[in-house]
Amino acid sequence: MKVSYQWLSDYVDLTGYSAADLAEKLTRSGVEVDIIESRNKGVHQVVVGYVKSKQKHPDADKLNVCVVDAGQGEDLQIVCGAKNVDAGQKVPVALVGASLPDGLKIKRAKLRGVESQGMICSAKELGMNDRLLPKEIQEGILVLPENAQIGDSILDVLGLNDEVLELDLTPNRSDCLSMIGVAYEIAAILGREIKLPAPEDGLVTGGGKAAERLNITISEPELCSHYAARCIDGVQIGPSPLWVQNRLMAAGVRPINNIVDITNYVMLEYGQPLHAFDADKLEGGRIDVRTAAEGERFVTLDDAERTLDAGMLLITDGAKPIAIAGVMGGANSEVSESTTRIVLESAKFAGSSVRRTSRQLGLRSEASLRFEKEVNPEAVLPALDRAASLICRYAGGQAAEGIAEAAAGGHEPVTVTVSTDRINSFLGTEIPTDTILSLLDRLHFTYEQTADGQIAVRIPSRRGDISRDVDVIEEIARLYGYDHIPTTLMTGVTTPGSLSREQKVRRALRSLLSQSGLHEVITYTFVNPKQIESLPGQYKDARPIGLSTPMSEDRSTLRTSLLPNLLETALYNRNRSIDDVAVYEIGRVFVTDEKELTRQPEERLMLSILWTGSNRPAHWSSKPVPVDFFDVKGLLEKVTDYFGLTVEYKAAHPEGYHPGRTAEIWVSTAEGPVRLGTVGQLHPDLQQEKDLDETYMAEIELDTLARYADFSIQYKTLPRYPAMTRDLALVVDAEVAVSEMEKKVKEAAGSLLESIQVFDIYTGDKVPAGKKSVALSLVYRHPDRTLTDEEVTERNDQTIAALEQTFGAELRK
C-alpha cells in the first residue's frame, strides 16, 4: 500500500511530523514502512506558463519558437521541439537557473541562432512515472488543465511536493489497504482527531428512484452478502481533475478517465472496490449475482476470452454475464467515451471466492487483493455514496434517488471482553485502567465497563483482524509502546534439545560419505514411470503413484527409488565431459501396493549411492583405476562399522542390476537377519543404453539402519602382549562362500583369534577346475600373557580340521 503524505493530511492533522517521523512511528507500532519515496525527483524552479504564440523556427523545420507568459513580469522566448506544443496551452516551464531530475541545468542558450530563455517540459523530464501516463503525454510536452494558475510552482500543481510511504502489511492488517484505515492508525498513534469526508457531499439526485429502475437479486448468498448500486445519468466522459490524477499516480495507479479514476480513488480511500457499468449496455434493468456454468465463456476488460469453471461468481444483467465478481469487469459493459448513463456497483463478496477465481484465471488486481482479504462490510454504502458524489461533481451526472440493493445477511458486530488485570498479567505491566480506556478511545473502539471490572470492547467492522481478548491486548501494547513494556527473563521448565535416531543417522552419513569423497545431490521427488520400470530399486513390487496434474511427463510419478535420478545425474555429468561421478542422496521414496489409492502411501527414508568412472583422479604418480564392486562395498562397510552393525552379503539378482555382481546386505539382529539394502553393478544393458562406464550402486533403508544402529562408543585397552600370525591357503569348491569359511574359522579358533582377513582368492591353472584357492591371515593374541607356538599351532590345526570336515578344504601345496 502506497500512502501519500499530502492525501493523508486531509484526514489527520500532521503538523509537526514529517513523512520520516510517521514512518518511524508506524514501524514501531507494528505497521512496517519499507521505503519513503519523494515524488519530486529533483525539480526546481519550474512553473506554470501560458503559450501566447508559436511560430516555426526560421532555420529548423522541427523546432518552434514560442512566446510564453510564465508570470515573471515579462514574456519569455523559448525554442521547443515538441510536436504537440501550441498557442493557448498551459505548460510546465523550466526557468533559467532551474534544475531537472536528470541533472540538467537550464541556461540561456541559442538554438540555430535563436535565443531560448527556458524550457517547456514533458512529464518524463519532470521525473514522472512513464508507466502511469497515457502514451500521448509520454511522447510530448505535458499540457496542464486550463484552470492552472500562471506562475504557480509545478510542484504544487502536479502534487510533486509530496512523499509516499510504502507499507509492508501483514495479511491480517487489511484495514490499512485504504487511506481512511491508515488515517485511523495514524490518528491513534499521534493521539489526534480524524476528519472523514462526508460521503454524500456534492451528490445530485433526481430522475426517479434507483430501486425502481434496477432490480437486484443474489442467487449465491454465501458468496455475496451485500450488493448495492446507484444509477447515474447524464455523465460526460473526460479527464478526471488533476488532483485526483496526482493522488492516483502517487498510489501507483494509472489515470484513465473521470469515471474509472473516481472508482479507483474511492477504492484507495475506503478500501472498497467499485465498478461502473455502461447502463445502456445492460438488458432488462436487472442485476443477478450467480455462479458460472462449467465451461461458460466470458470476455473481460482486457479483451481476453476466458473459460470459466463452475462456482466462479459472476455479475449478470439477467441475460448475460457483465463482470467476474471482485476480479474484472466485462468488455460488453465497459464505460466508453460515448457512455452517458452508468450503474455504479459496490458489494461485499466472499474473500475465498474471489481468491480462488483470481488464482484460477491468473488475474490479480488492486480490487481482488482487497476482496481476498475481506473488505469492511460497513463501507459498502458509504463508498458507493462517495463515488456517486464525486461523479456528479466531476462528470456532470445526476443520480437516481436512493440505492438499489440486496442483502443476504447483516454484519454481526464483535464484542471482546477483557480486564485490566488480564492485560497487565499478559504484558507484564502495570497500566492503569484510565490509560487503557484512553488508548481504546484513540483507536475509536467503543466500550462499556461492567460491575465486575471487565471492559466490553465493541470492535469496529473495519478491524476484522480483532476477534479475541489477546488481539485487544496487542492493540493496547502497540499504542502504549513496546519500548515501555519492561524486559523480564523467561521462567519455566526447560528441556534440553536432542536429535532423534533418524537425525543422528542422517548427520553421521553425510559426514562419513562426504569425507570419503562423495558429493551429496538432491533430486526431484517425481520421475518418469519408464525409469521405474528399468530400475525399480529396493521395492520392485511397489505400484508407482501418478500425479493428477504433472508438470511434465518426466516428472509425472512419485519415485519408489532414488537410483533412477542418480543415474540421470551421472548421465548429465557424462554429457558435460565429467566421467568420474561419485554421488549419494538421502531422501524419501513412496511405496504402496494399491492400484487405486485409498490411503496415503508409505514414505521410507533411503540412502542411495552411485559411483562410476575412476575411484581417484588422474595423477602423475599413478594411473586412474576404474571403480569396482569392492570400492562401493568398502564404503558400506565403513558405514555399517561406524554404526556397530554386523552384516552379511548374499548374492542376489534384482532387476536393473548386473546378475553376477550384486549382493543383498543383511544385518544380524536378536530377532534374526534383516535385509538392509542392495549393492551391485548397473546392468550392462542399461550401462550401454546410457553410454556409461562400469557403474556401481547401493541402496539402504535408513529406517532399518536407524532401528539397529548402536550409537554407544566402546573403548578397549591397547594390547600389552604380542600377537602371532598364521597364514592359510586352502583349496575349496568354487561355489563355497568365503563368508561361511570365515564363520567356521571364528568358531573353531575360539577366543584366541583376534582377527581374520582374506588376502587372496585365486582361480586358474594351478588349482583344479571347479576349485578356488582362498588365502586367510589369522591373528592370535591372549589379553593377559604371551602365547606359545604350541598353543597357536594347536588352535590352527583345529581350524584346518574344521574347514576340511565342513567344506572339504585342502591345504594348498
Coordinates of N, CA and C in Angstrom, one line a residue, residues 84-242:
N84 N 3.5 18.5 -30.1 CA 2.2 18.9 -29.6 C 2.1 20.3 -29.0
V85 N 3.2 21.0 -29.0 CA 3.1 22.4 -28.4 C 2.3 23.3 -29.3
D86 N 1.5 24.1 -28.7 CA 0.6 25.0 -29.5 C 0.2 26.2 -28.7
A87 N -0.2 27.3 -29.3 CA -0.6 28.5 -28.7 C -1.9 28.2 -27.9
G88 N -2.0 28.9 -26.8 CA -3.2 28.7 -25.9 C -3.1 27.6 -24.9
Q89 N -2.0 26.9 -24.8 CA -1.8 25.9 -23.9 C -1.1 26.4 -22.6
K90 N -1.4 25.7 -21.5 CA -0.7 26.0 -20.3 C 0.3 24.8 -20.1
V91 N 1.5 25.1 -19.8 CA 2.6 24.0 -19.8 C 3.6 24.3 -18.7
P92 N 4.3 23.2 -18.3 CA 5.4 23.4 -17.3 C 6.6 24.1 -18.0
V93 N 7.1 25.2 -17.4 CA 8.2 25.9 -17.9 C 9.3 25.9 -16.9
A94 N 10.5 25.4 -17.3 CA 11.7 25.5 -16.5 C 12.4 26.8 -16.8
L95 N 12.5 27.6 -15.8 CA 13.1 29.0 -16.0 C 14.6 28.9 -16.0
V96 N 15.2 29.9 -16.5 CA 16.7 30.0 -16.4 C 17.2 29.8 -15.0
G97 N 18.1 28.9 -14.8 CA 18.5 28.6 -13.4 C 17.8 27.4 -12.8
A98 N 16.8 26.8 -13.5 CA 16.1 25.7 -13.0 C 16.9 24.4 -13.1
S99 N 16.6 23.4 -12.3 CA 17.2 22.1 -12.4 C 16.1 21.0 -12.6
L100 N 16.5 19.9 -13.3 CA 15.6 18.8 -13.6 C 16.2 17.5 -13.1
P101 N 15.3 16.5 -13.0 CA 15.8 15.2 -12.4 C 17.0 14.6 -13.0
D102 N 17.2 14.8 -14.3 CA 18.4 14.1 -15.0 C 19.7 14.9 -14.8
G103 N 19.6 15.9 -13.9 CA 20.8 16.7 -13.6 C 21.0 17.9 -14.6
L104 N 20.0 18.1 -15.5 CA 20.1 19.2 -16.5 C 19.9 20.5 -15.8
K105 N 20.7 21.5 -16.0 CA 20.6 22.8 -15.5 C 20.2 23.7 -16.7
I106 N 19.2 24.5 -16.5 CA 18.6 25.3 -17.6 C 19.3 26.7 -17.6
K107 N 19.9 27.0 -18.8 CA 20.6 28.2 -19.0 C 20.1 28.9 -20.3
R108 N 20.4 30.2 -20.4 CA 20.1 30.9 -21.6 C 21.0 30.2 -22.7
A109 N 20.3 30.0 -23.9 CA 21.0 29.3 -25.0 C 20.5 29.8 -26.3
K110 N 21.3 29.5 -27.3 CA 20.9 29.8 -28.7 C 20.8 28.5 -29.5
L111 N 19.6 28.3 -30.1 CA 19.3 27.1 -30.8 C 19.1 27.5 -32.3
R112 N 20.1 27.2 -33.1 CA 20.1 27.5 -34.5 C 20.0 29.1 -34.7
G113 N 20.7 29.8 -33.8 CA 20.7 31.2 -33.9 C 19.6 32.0 -33.2
V114 N 18.6 31.3 -32.6 CA 17.5 31.9 -31.9 C 17.7 31.7 -30.4
E115 N 17.6 32.8 -29.6 CA 17.8 32.7 -28.2 C 16.6 32.0 -27.5
S116 N 16.9 31.1 -26.6 CA 15.9 30.4 -25.8 C 16.1 30.7 -24.3
Q117 N 15.0 31.2 -23.7 CA 15.1 31.6 -22.3 C 14.4 30.7 -21.3
G118 N 14.6 29.4 -21.5 CA 14.0 28.4 -20.6 C 13.7 27.1 -21.4
M119 N 12.8 26.3 -20.8 CA 12.5 25.0 -21.5 C 11.0 24.6 -21.1
I120 N 10.3 24.2 -22.1 CA 9.0 23.7 -21.9 C 9.1 22.2 -21.7
C121 N 8.6 21.6 -20.6 CA 8.9 20.3 -20.2 C 7.8 19.3 -20.5
S122 N 8.3 18.0 -20.7 CA 7.4 16.9 -20.7 C 7.3 16.3 -19.3
A123 N 6.3 15.3 -19.2 CA 6.2 14.7 -17.9 C 7.4 13.9 -17.6
K124 N 8.0 13.2 -18.6 CA 9.2 12.4 -18.3 C 10.3 13.3 -17.8
E125 N 10.5 14.5 -18.4 CA 11.6 15.4 -18.0 C 11.4 15.9 -16.6
L126 N 10.1 15.8 -16.1 CA 9.8 16.2 -14.7 C 10.0 15.1 -13.7
G127 N 10.4 13.9 -14.3 CA 10.6 12.7 -13.4 C 9.4 11.9 -13.0
M128 N 8.3 12.2 -13.8 CA 7.0 11.4 -13.5 C 7.1 10.1 -14.1
N129 N 6.4 9.1 -13.5 CA 6.5 7.7 -13.9 C 5.8 7.5 -15.2
D130 N 6.6 7.1 -16.3 CA 6.0 6.9 -17.6 C 4.9 5.9 -17.6
R131 N 5.1 4.9 -16.8 CA 4.1 3.7 -16.8 C 2.7 4.2 -16.5
L132 N 2.6 5.3 -15.7 CA 1.3 5.8 -15.2 C 0.7 6.8 -16.1
L133 N 1.4 7.2 -17.2 CA 0.9 8.3 -18.1 C 0.4 7.7 -19.4
P134 N -0.6 8.4 -20.0 CA -1.1 8.0 -21.3 C 0.1 8.2 -22.3
K135 N 0.0 7.4 -23.4 CA 1.1 7.4 -24.4 C 1.3 8.8 -25.0
E136 N 0.2 9.5 -25.3 CA 0.3 10.8 -25.9 C 1.0 11.8 -25.0
I137 N 0.9 11.6 -23.7 CA 1.5 12.5 -22.7 C 3.0 12.1 -22.6
Q138 N 3.3 10.8 -22.8 CA 4.7 10.4 -22.7 C 5.5 11.0 -23.9
E139 N 4.9 11.1 -25.0 CA 5.7 11.5 -26.2 C 5.8 13.0 -26.5
G140 N 5.1 13.8 -25.8 CA 5.2 15.3 -26.0 C 5.3 16.0 -24.7
I141 N 5.1 17.3 -24.8 CA 5.2 18.2 -23.6 C 3.9 17.9 -22.8
L142 N 3.9 18.2 -21.5 CA 2.8 18.0 -20.6 C 1.9 19.2 -20.7
V143 N 0.6 19.0 -21.2 CA -0.3 20.1 -21.3 C -1.2 20.1 -20.0
L144 N -1.2 21.2 -19.3 CA -1.8 21.3 -18.0 C -3.3 21.8 -18.2
P145 N -4.1 21.5 -17.2 CA -5.5 22.0 -17.2 C -5.6 23.5 -17.4
E146 N -6.7 24.0 -17.9 CA -6.9 25.4 -18.2 C -7.0 26.2 -16.9
N147 N -7.4 25.5 -15.8 CA -7.5 26.3 -14.5 C -6.2 26.4 -13.8
A148 N -5.1 25.9 -14.3 CA -3.8 26.1 -13.7 C -3.5 27.5 -13.7
Q149 N -2.9 28.0 -12.6 CA -2.6 29.5 -12.5 C -1.2 29.7 -12.9
I150 N -1.1 30.7 -13.9 CA 0.2 31.1 -14.4 C 1.2 31.5 -13.3
G151 N 2.4 31.0 -13.3 CA 3.4 31.4 -12.3 C 3.4 30.5 -11.1
D152 N 2.4 29.6 -10.9 CA 2.4 28.7 -9.8 C 3.5 27.6 -10.0
S153 N 4.1 27.2 -8.8 CA 5.1 26.2 -8.9 C 4.5 24.9 -9.4
I154 N 5.2 24.2 -10.3 CA 4.7 23.0 -10.9 C 4.6 21.9 -9.8
L155 N 5.4 22.0 -8.8 CA 5.4 21.1 -7.7 C 4.0 21.0 -7.0
D156 N 3.4 22.2 -6.9 CA 2.1 22.3 -6.3 C 1.0 21.8 -7.2
V157 N 1.1 22.2 -8.5 CA 0.1 21.8 -9.5 C 0.1 20.3 -9.7
L158 N 1.2 19.7 -9.8 CA 1.3 18.2 -10.1 C 1.4 17.4 -8.8
G159 N 1.4 18.0 -7.7 CA 1.5 17.2 -6.4 C 2.8 16.6 -6.2
L160 N 3.9 17.2 -6.8 CA 5.2 16.6 -6.7 C 5.9 17.0 -5.4
N161 N 5.3 17.9 -4.7 CA 5.9 18.3 -3.4 C 5.3 17.4 -2.3
D162 N 5.4 16.1 -2.6 CA 4.7 15.1 -1.7 C 5.7 13.9 -1.5
E163 N 5.5 13.2 -0.4 CA 6.3 12.0 -0.2 C 5.3 10.8 0.0
V164 N 5.7 9.6 -0.4 CA 4.9 8.4 -0.4 C 5.5 7.4 0.5
L165 N 4.7 6.9 1.5 CA 5.2 5.9 2.4 C 4.7 4.5 1.8
E166 N 5.6 3.6 1.6 CA 5.1 2.3 1.1 C 5.1 1.3 2.3
L167 N 3.9 0.8 2.6 CA 3.7 0.0 3.7 C 3.9 -1.5 3.4
D168 N 4.5 -2.2 4.2 CA 4.7 -3.7 4.0 C 3.7 -4.3 5.0
L169 N 2.5 -4.6 4.6 CA 1.5 -5.0 5.5 C 1.5 -6.5 5.7
T170 N 1.2 -6.9 6.9 CA 1.0 -8.3 7.2 C -0.4 -8.7 6.7
P171 N -0.7 -10.0 6.4 CA -2.0 -10.3 5.9 C -3.2 -9.9 6.8
N172 N -3.0 -9.8 8.1 CA -4.2 -9.5 8.9 C -4.6 -8.0 8.9
R173 N -3.7 -7.1 8.5 CA -4.0 -5.7 8.5 C -4.5 -5.2 7.2
S174 N -5.6 -5.8 6.8 CA -6.2 -5.4 5.5 C -6.9 -4.0 5.7
D175 N -7.1 -3.6 6.9 CA -7.7 -2.2 7.2 C -6.8 -1.1 6.6
C176 N -5.5 -1.4 6.6 CA -4.5 -0.4 6.1 C -4.3 -0.4 4.6
L177 N -5.2 -1.2 3.9 CA -5.2 -1.1 2.5 C -6.1 0.0 2.0
S178 N -6.4 1.0 2.8 CA -7.2 2.2 2.5 C -6.6 3.4 3.2
M179 N -6.8 4.5 2.6 CA -6.3 5.8 3.2 C -7.0 6.0 4.5
I180 N -8.3 5.8 4.6 CA -9.0 6.0 5.8 C -8.5 5.1 6.9
G181 N -8.2 3.8 6.5 CA -7.7 2.8 7.5 C -6.4 3.3 8.1
V182 N -5.5 3.8 7.2 CA -4.2 4.3 7.6 C -4.4 5.6 8.5
A183 N -5.4 6.4 8.1 CA -5.7 7.6 8.9 C -6.1 7.2 10.3
Y184 N -6.9 6.2 10.5 CA -7.3 5.8 11.8 C -6.0 5.3 12.6
E185 N -5.1 4.6 11.9 CA -3.9 4.2 12.6 C -3.1 5.4 13.0
I186 N -2.9 6.3 12.1 CA -2.0 7.5 12.4 C -2.7 8.3 13.5
A187 N -4.0 8.5 13.4 CA -4.7 9.3 14.5 C -4.5 8.7 15.8
A188 N -4.6 7.3 15.9 CA -4.4 6.6 17.2 C -3.0 6.8 17.7
I189 N -2.0 6.7 16.8 CA -0.6 6.7 17.2 C -0.3 8.1 17.7
L190 N -0.8 9.2 17.0 CA -0.5 10.6 17.3 C -1.4 11.1 18.4
G191 N -2.5 10.4 18.7 CA -3.5 10.9 19.6 C -4.2 12.1 19.1
R192 N -4.5 12.2 17.8 CA -5.2 13.3 17.2 C -6.5 12.9 16.6
E193 N -7.4 13.9 16.3 CA -8.7 13.6 15.8 C -8.6 13.2 14.3
I194 N -9.6 12.5 13.8 CA -9.6 12.1 12.4 C -10.8 12.8 11.8
K195 N -10.6 13.3 10.6 CA -11.6 14.0 9.8 C -11.9 13.2 8.6
L196 N -13.1 12.7 8.5 CA -13.5 11.8 7.4 C -14.4 12.6 6.4
P197 N -14.3 12.3 5.1 CA -15.2 13.0 4.2 C -16.6 12.7 4.3
A198 N -17.5 13.6 4.0 CA -19.0 13.4 4.0 C -19.3 12.7 2.7
P199 N -19.8 11.4 2.8 CA -19.9 10.6 1.6 C -20.9 11.3 0.6
E200 N -22.0 11.9 1.0 CA -23.0 12.4 0.1 C -22.8 13.9 -0.2
D201 N -21.6 14.5 0.2 CA -21.4 15.9 -0.1 C -21.2 16.1 -1.6
G202 N -22.1 16.8 -2.3 CA -22.0 17.0 -3.7 C -22.9 16.1 -4.5
L203 N -23.6 15.2 -3.9 CA -24.5 14.3 -4.6 C -25.7 15.0 -5.1
V204 N -25.9 14.9 -6.4 CA -27.1 15.5 -7.1 C -28.0 14.4 -7.5
T205 N -29.3 14.5 -7.0 CA -30.3 13.4 -7.2 C -31.5 13.9 -8.0
G206 N -32.2 13.0 -8.6 CA -33.3 13.3 -9.4 C -33.6 12.2 -10.4
G207 N -34.7 12.2 -11.1 CA -34.9 11.3 -12.2 C -35.4 9.9 -11.7
G208 N -36.2 9.9 -10.7 CA -36.8 8.6 -10.2 C -35.9 8.0 -9.2
K209 N -36.4 6.8 -8.7 CA -35.7 6.1 -7.7 C -34.9 4.9 -8.3
A210 N -33.7 4.7 -7.7 CA -32.9 3.6 -8.2 C -33.5 2.3 -8.0
A211 N -34.2 2.0 -6.9 CA -34.8 0.7 -6.7 C -35.9 0.4 -7.7
E212 N -36.5 1.4 -8.3 CA -37.5 1.2 -9.3 C -36.9 0.9 -10.7
R213 N -35.7 1.4 -10.9 CA -35.0 1.3 -12.2 C -34.2 0.0 -12.3
L214 N -33.8 -0.5 -11.1 CA -32.8 -1.6 -11.1 C -33.3 -2.7 -10.1
N215 N -33.5 -3.9 -10.5 CA -33.9 -5.0 -9.6 C -32.7 -5.9 -9.4
I216 N -32.3 -6.0 -8.1 CA -31.1 -6.8 -7.8 C -31.5 -8.1 -7.1
T217 N -30.9 -9.2 -7.5 CA -31.1 -10.5 -6.8 C -29.8 -11.1 -6.6
I218 N -29.6 -11.8 -5.5 CA -28.4 -12.6 -5.2 C -28.7 -14.1 -5.1
S219 N -28.3 -14.8 -6.1 CA -28.6 -16.2 -6.2 C -27.6 -17.0 -5.4
E220 N -26.5 -16.4 -5.0 CA -25.5 -17.1 -4.2 C -25.2 -16.3 -2.9
P221 N -26.1 -16.4 -2.0 CA -25.9 -15.5 -0.8 C -24.7 -15.9 0.1
E222 N -24.1 -17.1 -0.1 CA -22.9 -17.4 0.7 C -21.7 -16.8 0.1
L223 N -21.8 -16.4 -1.2 CA -20.6 -15.8 -1.8 C -20.8 -14.3 -2.0
C224 N -21.9 -13.8 -1.8 CA -22.2 -12.3 -1.9 C -23.2 -12.0 -0.8
S225 N -22.8 -11.3 0.2 CA -23.7 -11.0 1.3 C -24.4 -9.7 1.1
H226 N -23.9 -8.8 0.3 CA -24.5 -7.5 0.1 C -24.1 -6.9 -1.3
Y227 N -25.1 -6.5 -2.0 CA -24.8 -5.9 -3.3 C -25.7 -4.6 -3.4
A228 N -25.0 -3.5 -3.7 CA -25.7 -2.2 -3.8 C -25.3 -1.5 -5.1
A229 N -26.2 -0.7 -5.6 CA -25.8 0.0 -6.9 C -26.6 1.4 -6.9
R230 N -26.0 2.3 -7.6 CA -26.6 3.6 -7.9 C -26.7 3.8 -9.4
C231 N -27.8 4.4 -9.8 CA -27.9 4.7 -11.3 C -27.7 6.2 -11.5
I232 N -26.7 6.5 -12.4 CA -26.3 7.9 -12.6 C -26.5 8.2 -14.1
D233 N -27.2 9.3 -14.4 CA -27.5 9.7 -15.8 C -26.7 11.0 -16.1
G234 N -26.6 11.2 -17.4 CA -26.0 12.5 -17.9 C -24.5 12.7 -17.6
V235 N -23.8 11.6 -17.5 CA -22.3 11.7 -17.2 C -21.6 12.1 -18.5
Q236 N -20.5 12.8 -18.4 CA -19.7 13.2 -19.5 C -18.3 12.6 -19.3
I237 N -17.9 11.7 -20.2 CA -16.6 11.1 -20.0 C -15.5 12.0 -20.4
G238 N -14.5 12.1 -19.6 CA -13.4 13.0 -19.9 C -12.3 12.8 -18.9
P239 N -11.2 13.7 -18.9 CA -10.2 13.5 -17.9 C -10.7 13.8 -16.5
S240 N -10.2 13.2 -15.5 CA -10.5 13.5 -14.1 C -9.7 14.7 -13.7
P241 N -10.2 15.4 -12.6 CA -9.4 16.5 -12.1 C -8.0 16.2 -11.8
L242 N -7.1 17.2 -12.0 CA -5.7 16.9 -11.9 C -5.3 16.4 -10.5

